[in-house]
mmCIF file of C-alpha atoms in Angstrom:
data_model
loop_
_atom_site.group_PDB
_atom_site.id
_atom_site.type_symbol
_atom_site.label_atom_id
_atom_site.label_comp_id
_atom_site.label_asym_id
_atom_site.label_seq_id
_atom_site.Cartn_x
_atom_site.Cartn_y
_atom_site.Cartn_z
ATOM 1 C CA ASN A 158 9.568 388.238 30.800
ATOM 2 C CA VAL A 159 11.901 385.656 32.104
ATOM 3 C CA ALA A 160 12.095 382.207 30.665
ATOM 4 C CA ASN A 161 11.592 379.292 32.611
ATOM 5 C CA PRO A 162 14.832 377.300 32.976
ATOM 6 C CA GLU A 163 14.782 373.544 32.163
ATOM 7 C CA PRO A 164 14.261 371.469 35.371
ATOM 8 C CA GLU A 165 17.311 369.725 36.392
ATOM 9 C CA VAL A 166 17.287 365.881 35.481
ATOM 10 C CA LYS A 167 18.994 364.169 38.416
ATOM 11 C CA PRO A 168 20.781 361.111 37.588
ATOM 12 C CA LEU A 169 19.063 357.756 38.787
ATOM 13 C CA PHE A 170 22.236 355.682 38.703
ATOM 14 C CA GLN A 171 25.883 356.032 37.323
ATOM 15 C CA CYS A 172 28.066 353.298 36.566
ATOM 16 C CA GLY A 173 31.751 353.258 35.415
ATOM 17 C CA VAL A 174 34.553 350.991 34.720
ATOM 18 C CA CYS A 175 38.204 351.725 34.379
ATOM 19 C CA MET A 176 40.550 349.558 32.512
ATOM 20 C CA PRO A 177 44.368 349.215 33.108
ATOM 21 C CA GLU A 178 44.989 350.693 29.553
ATOM 22 C CA GLY A 179 43.252 353.665 30.388
ATOM 23 C CA HIS A 180 40.001 353.389 28.369
ATOM 24 C CA ASP A 181 37.377 354.315 30.647
ATOM 25 C CA HIS A 182 33.520 353.771 29.927
ATOM 26 C CA ASN A 183 30.694 355.404 31.887
ATOM 27 C CA ALA A 184 27.080 355.134 31.739
ATOM 28 C CA THR A 185 24.338 357.423 33.352
ATOM 29 C CA LEU A 186 20.769 356.266 33.698
ATOM 30 C CA TYR A 187 18.366 358.925 34.242
ATOM 31 C CA ASN A 188 15.059 357.131 33.721
ATOM 32 C CA ALA A 189 13.241 355.072 30.947
ATOM 33 C CA GLN A 190 12.658 358.137 28.629
ATOM 34 C CA ASN A 191 16.592 358.911 28.493
ATOM 35 C CA PHE A 192 17.875 355.659 27.420
ATOM 36 C CA ALA A 193 17.237 352.503 25.626
ATOM 37 C CA PRO A 194 17.613 349.628 27.958
ATOM 38 C CA ALA A 195 20.458 347.123 27.247
ATOM 39 C CA ILE A 196 18.880 344.094 29.135
ATOM 40 C CA THR A 197 16.508 342.317 27.126
ATOM 41 C CA SER A 198 15.733 339.559 29.397
ATOM 42 C CA ILE A 199 16.868 338.478 32.949
ATOM 43 C CA SER A 200 16.862 334.651 33.944
ATOM 44 C CA ASP A 201 17.065 333.727 37.546
ATOM 45 C CA GLU A 202 14.207 331.567 38.497
ATOM 46 C CA GLY A 203 15.529 328.335 39.384
ATOM 47 C CA GLU A 204 18.915 328.985 37.670
ATOM 48 C CA PRO A 205 21.747 331.311 38.334
ATOM 49 C CA LEU A 206 21.227 334.955 37.290
ATOM 50 C CA THR A 207 22.008 335.598 33.414
ATOM 51 C CA LEU A 208 21.533 338.932 31.893
ATOM 52 C CA GLU A 209 20.650 339.088 28.027
ATOM 53 C CA THR A 210 21.484 342.145 25.927
ATOM 54 C CA LYS A 211 20.814 342.442 22.132
ATOM 55 C CA ARG A 212 24.051 340.837 21.307
ATOM 56 C CA LEU A 213 25.454 339.069 24.702
ATOM 57 C CA TRP A 214 24.830 336.966 27.563
ATOM 58 C CA ILE A 215 26.336 337.874 30.795
ATOM 59 C CA ARG A 216 26.195 334.649 32.806
ATOM 60 C CA PRO A 217 27.931 332.712 35.794
ATOM 61 C CA PHE A 218 30.826 330.339 34.915
ATOM 62 C CA LYS A 219 30.285 326.849 34.328
ATOM 63 C CA GLU A 220 32.858 324.110 34.500
ATOM 64 C CA SER A 221 32.634 323.607 30.777
ATOM 65 C CA ASP A 222 33.962 327.101 30.571
ATOM 66 C CA SER A 223 37.370 325.915 31.425
ATOM 67 C CA ASP A 224 38.961 325.796 27.944
ATOM 68 C CA ALA A 225 37.643 328.926 27.107
ATOM 69 C CA LEU A 226 38.979 330.744 30.188
ATOM 70 C CA TYR A 227 42.299 329.444 29.604
ATOM 71 C CA ALA A 228 42.666 330.416 26.185
ATOM 72 C CA TYR A 229 41.647 333.872 27.498
ATOM 73 C CA ALA A 230 43.661 333.943 30.627
ATOM 74 C CA LYS A 231 46.728 332.975 28.684
ATOM 75 C CA ASP A 232 46.646 335.507 26.029
ATOM 76 C CA PRO A 233 49.174 338.307 26.961
ATOM 77 C CA ARG A 234 46.790 341.067 25.570
ATOM 78 C CA VAL A 235 44.031 339.842 27.790
ATOM 79 C CA ALA A 236 46.308 339.740 30.891
ATOM 80 C CA ALA A 237 47.814 343.215 30.079
ATOM 81 C CA ARG A 238 44.136 344.687 30.358
ATOM 82 C CA ALA A 239 43.424 342.585 33.422
ATOM 83 C CA ASP A 240 46.536 343.496 35.005
ATOM 84 C CA TRP A 241 47.789 339.804 35.859
ATOM 85 C CA ALA A 242 50.577 337.768 34.241
ATOM 86 C CA PRO A 243 49.284 335.238 31.462
ATOM 87 C CA HIS A 244 48.310 332.028 32.806
ATOM 88 C CA ARG A 245 50.985 329.303 32.278
ATOM 89 C CA SER A 246 49.067 326.053 32.969
ATOM 90 C CA ARG A 247 45.648 324.727 33.013
ATOM 91 C CA LEU A 248 46.056 324.122 36.803
ATOM 92 C CA GLN A 249 46.517 327.839 37.342
ATOM 93 C CA THR A 250 43.216 328.537 35.371
ATOM 94 C CA ASN A 251 41.289 325.544 36.866
ATOM 95 C CA THR A 252 42.033 326.728 40.394
ATOM 96 C CA LEU A 253 40.565 330.118 39.501
ATOM 97 C CA LEU A 254 37.686 328.616 37.833
ATOM 98 C CA LYS A 255 36.875 326.457 41.070
ATOM 99 C CA LYS A 256 37.070 329.570 43.321
ATOM 100 C CA TRP A 257 34.479 331.464 41.171
ATOM 101 C CA LEU A 258 32.353 328.459 40.847
ATOM 102 C CA SER A 259 32.201 328.072 44.686
ATOM 103 C CA GLN A 260 30.849 331.793 44.893
ATOM 104 C CA PRO A 261 27.303 332.981 44.772
ATOM 105 C CA LYS A 262 26.073 333.339 41.223
ATOM 106 C CA HIS A 263 25.281 336.992 40.828
ATOM 107 C CA PRO A 264 27.012 340.006 39.263
ATOM 108 C CA MET A 265 29.354 340.631 42.257
ATOM 109 C CA THR A 266 30.962 337.426 41.225
ATOM 110 C CA PRO A 267 32.857 337.288 37.999
ATOM 111 C CA MET A 268 30.596 336.364 34.921
ATOM 112 C CA VAL A 269 31.103 335.338 31.482
ATOM 113 C CA VAL A 270 30.492 337.694 28.764
ATOM 114 C CA GLU A 271 29.352 335.473 25.851
ATOM 115 C CA GLU A 272 28.409 336.582 22.134
ATOM 116 C CA LYS A 273 25.006 335.358 21.454
ATOM 117 C CA SER A 274 25.279 334.904 17.805
ATOM 118 C CA SER A 275 28.449 332.719 18.047
ATOM 119 C CA GLY A 276 28.310 331.413 21.407
ATOM 120 C CA MET A 277 32.009 332.400 21.837
ATOM 121 C CA PHE A 278 33.535 333.378 25.096
ATOM 122 C CA VAL A 279 34.389 337.284 24.434
ATOM 123 C CA GLY A 280 35.459 338.086 28.445
ATOM 124 C CA THR A 281 34.517 338.505 31.828
ATOM 125 C CA ALA A 282 32.618 341.103 33.857
ATOM 126 C CA GLN A 283 32.028 341.650 37.479
ATOM 127 C CA LEU A 284 30.196 344.195 39.614
ATOM 128 C CA ILE A 285 32.889 345.488 41.996
ATOM 129 C CA GLY A 286 30.834 347.685 44.276
ATOM 130 C CA VAL A 287 27.598 349.473 44.611
ATOM 131 C CA TYR A 288 27.352 352.740 46.449
ATOM 132 C CA THR A 289 24.014 354.278 47.843
ATOM 133 C CA HIS A 290 25.069 357.931 47.953
ATOM 134 C CA GLU A 291 23.342 360.400 45.446
ATOM 135 C CA PRO A 292 23.062 359.566 42.889
ATOM 136 C CA PRO A 293 23.728 355.714 43.318
ATOM 137 C CA ARG A 294 26.915 354.442 41.809
ATOM 138 C CA ALA A 295 28.536 351.294 40.926
ATOM 139 C CA THR A 296 31.958 350.059 39.560
ATOM 140 C CA VAL A 297 32.306 347.494 37.243
ATOM 141 C CA ALA A 298 35.408 345.470 36.202
ATOM 142 C CA THR A 299 35.487 344.109 32.589
ATOM 143 C CA CYS A 300 38.110 342.534 30.533
ATOM 144 C CA LEU A 301 37.340 341.376 27.097
ATOM 145 C CA THR A 302 39.084 339.392 24.119
ATOM 146 C CA GLU A 303 40.407 341.232 21.129
ATOM 147 C CA HIS A 304 37.304 340.154 19.476
ATOM 148 C CA GLY A 305 35.222 341.527 22.287
ATOM 149 C CA HIS A 306 36.978 344.782 22.014
ATOM 150 C CA THR A 307 36.582 345.170 18.172
ATOM 151 C CA GLN A 308 32.990 344.525 18.757
ATOM 152 C CA LYS A 309 32.783 347.434 21.129
ATOM 153 C CA TYR A 310 31.206 345.150 23.919
ATOM 154 C CA GLU A 311 32.371 347.104 26.847
ATOM 155 C CA ALA A 312 29.758 349.798 26.850
ATOM 156 C CA GLU A 313 26.844 347.139 26.444
ATOM 157 C CA VAL A 314 28.261 345.016 29.235
ATOM 158 C CA LEU A 315 28.749 348.371 31.471
ATOM 159 C CA GLN A 316 25.121 349.357 30.678
ATOM 160 C CA ALA A 317 23.602 345.882 31.338
ATOM 161 C CA LEU A 318 25.244 345.639 34.936
ATOM 162 C CA CYS A 319 24.190 349.284 35.823
ATOM 163 C CA GLU A 320 20.567 348.547 34.754
ATOM 164 C CA TRP A 321 20.787 345.257 37.019
ATOM 165 C CA CYS A 322 21.589 347.323 39.801
ATOM 166 C CA ILE A 323 18.437 349.473 39.667
ATOM 167 C CA ILE A 324 15.883 346.645 38.765
#
């Protein structure tokens, strides 16, 4: 009597992020029975795409993010994770912000990661690439503040952007 082997479950989508300090996060989505979705709502009707998770908003940048972006970009700990030099002036940050504001509002453009409970800017995230081979894959860039790291938001951001790719 030969036991029937378990059928192989093929991934629906794989998503990964690699950060400069070497902490990698990966998520594999199989189907709705294999994971608890991170996205609790998506808003894109008449306004730029915003993803909502249990603890976060992932949304396009706004001009009002200038101060928070500057505080984030000048932090040497953030700069080391982002693999850039800390910003030395508001002009440098505002130039970057203007560039991002002029781009389409979707996850292929850098987005703000905002803590829902406090409204605090806790980092940035961007969908870098989506590849359609089997299984489909995506690469995400994320860089969080120290607070974002201590709250372990990377995996939540990763899963939300991964889910957005298959919705």
